[in-house]
Amino acid sequence: NAGVTQTPKFQVLKTGQSMTLQCAQDMNHEYMSWYRQDPGMGLRLIHYSVGAGITDQGEVPNGYNVSRSTTEDFPLRLLSAAPSQTSVYFCASSLAGTHNEQFFGPGTRLTVL
Amino acid sequence: AQTVTQSQPEMSVQEAETVTLSCTYDTSENNYYLFWYKQPPSRQMILVIRQEAYKQQNATENRFSVNFQKAAKSFSLKISDSQLGDTAMYFCAFRYGNKLVFGAGTILRVKS
């Protein structure tokens, strides 16, 4: 199993540009989520999904869109990038249930100039 | 609001010694789980240990153990026989329903 994969690993954008961060998992996990990691703030939940066709907002959803058309994929879209979105982004997945471990992807470092 | 507080931004320990990382949380939830994650310089998030809130017995995984005090909402991580490979950022996290809330992290440096 590849686990959770994310592409790209690094990305530089200009203010106002759009892009999609890709996330895929091959563990048949129902639950998938996106976090951003900023210095001194830990990881904060952006959006999550409990299954195909179902998404919901996390703690910091503004400026980001998601969709979940398949169990495997959960892309994160930045429609108009801003410098405040410079961060490291992590995708995670798990089986349904509060007790289950979330498995994290390797992260994407995004810089918005 | 659910919050997780890690009051130690940085800590250091000599190889083979024991170190304890602190974590407190605030919640009105009854059904939740607590986790410690390790993030080495590679940036990969690795689960160290988990604790079920309704279990009074403290979780243990090899050299890692927790001191879970539910009434005090405290969840500290003890690392015994510290190794150079334990050098990393450690995050305390609290999961309720479909949401996982992280603390700001503690950088642990193990010195030889």
mmCIF file with all atom_site columns, N, CA, C and O in Angstrom, chain A residues 8 43 61 74 93 108:
data_model
loop_
_atom_site.group_PDB
_atom_site.id
_atom_site.type_symbol
_atom_site.label_atom_id
_atom_site.label_alt_id
_atom_site.label_comp_id
_atom_site.label_asym_id
_atom_site.label_entity_id
_atom_site.label_seq_id
_atom_site.pdbx_PDB_ins_code
_atom_site.Cartn_x
_atom_site.Cartn_y
_atom_site.Cartn_z
_atom_site.occupancy
_atom_site.B_iso_or_equiv
_atom_site.pdbx_formal_charge
_atom_site.auth_seq_id
_atom_site.auth_comp_id
_atom_site.auth_asym_id
_atom_site.auth_atom_id
_atom_site.pdbx_PDB_model_num
ATOM 1  N N  . PRO A 1 8   ? 1.627   18.499 -5.267 1.00 0.00 ? 8   PRO A N  1
ATOM 2  C CA . PRO A 1 8   ? 3.086   18.371 -5.306 1.00 0.00 ? 8   PRO A CA 1
ATOM 3  C C  . PRO A 1 8   ? 3.685   18.409 -3.907 1.00 0.00 ? 8   PRO A C  1
ATOM 4  O O  . PRO A 1 8   ? 2.974   18.609 -2.937 1.00 0.00 ? 8   PRO A O  1
ATOM 5  N N  . LEU A 1 43  ? -1.280  22.045 13.923 1.00 0.00 ? 43  LEU A N  1
ATOM 6  C CA . LEU A 1 43  ? -2.054  21.761 12.716 1.00 0.00 ? 43  LEU A CA 1
ATOM 7  C C  . LEU A 1 43  ? -3.499  22.185 12.955 1.00 0.00 ? 43  LEU A C  1
ATOM 8  O O  . LEU A 1 43  ? -4.065  21.898 14.009 1.00 0.00 ? 43  LEU A O  1
ATOM 9  N N  . PRO A 1 61  ? -11.720 27.195 7.194  1.00 0.00 ? 61  PRO A N  1
ATOM 10 C CA . PRO A 1 61  ? -12.114 26.823 5.827  1.00 0.00 ? 61  PRO A CA 1
ATOM 11 C C  . PRO A 1 61  ? -12.038 27.939 4.788  1.00 0.00 ? 61  PRO A C  1
ATOM 12 O O  . PRO A 1 61  ? -12.047 27.656 3.582  1.00 0.00 ? 61  PRO A O  1
ATOM 13 N N  . PHE A 1 74  ? -9.258  13.286 -2.469 1.00 0.00 ? 74  PHE A N  1
ATOM 14 C CA . PHE A 1 74  ? -9.821  14.422 -1.723 1.00 0.00 ? 74  PHE A CA 1
ATOM 15 C C  . PHE A 1 74  ? -8.981  15.659 -2.030 1.00 0.00 ? 74  PHE A C  1
ATOM 16 O O  . PHE A 1 74  ? -8.134  16.074 -1.246 1.00 0.00 ? 74  PHE A O  1
ATOM 17 N N  . SER A 1 93  ? -6.066  10.502 6.453  1.00 0.00 ? 93  SER A N  1
ATOM 18 C CA . SER A 1 93  ? -7.226  9.630  6.288  1.00 0.00 ? 93  SER A CA 1
ATOM 19 C C  . SER A 1 93  ? -7.292  8.637  7.432  1.00 0.00 ? 93  SER A C  1
ATOM 20 O O  . SER A 1 93  ? -6.278  8.348  8.085  1.00 0.00 ? 93  SER A O  1
ATOM 21 N N  . THR A 1 108 ? 2.625   19.200 1.728  1.00 0.00 ? 108 THR A N  1
ATOM 22 C CA . THR A 1 108 ? 2.959   20.086 0.611  1.00 0.00 ? 108 THR A CA 1
ATOM 23 C C  . THR A 1 108 ? 3.332   21.439 1.191  1.00 0.00 ? 108 THR A C  1
ATOM 24 O O  . THR A 1 108 ? 2.554   22.023 1.933  1.00 0.00 ? 108 THR A O  1
#
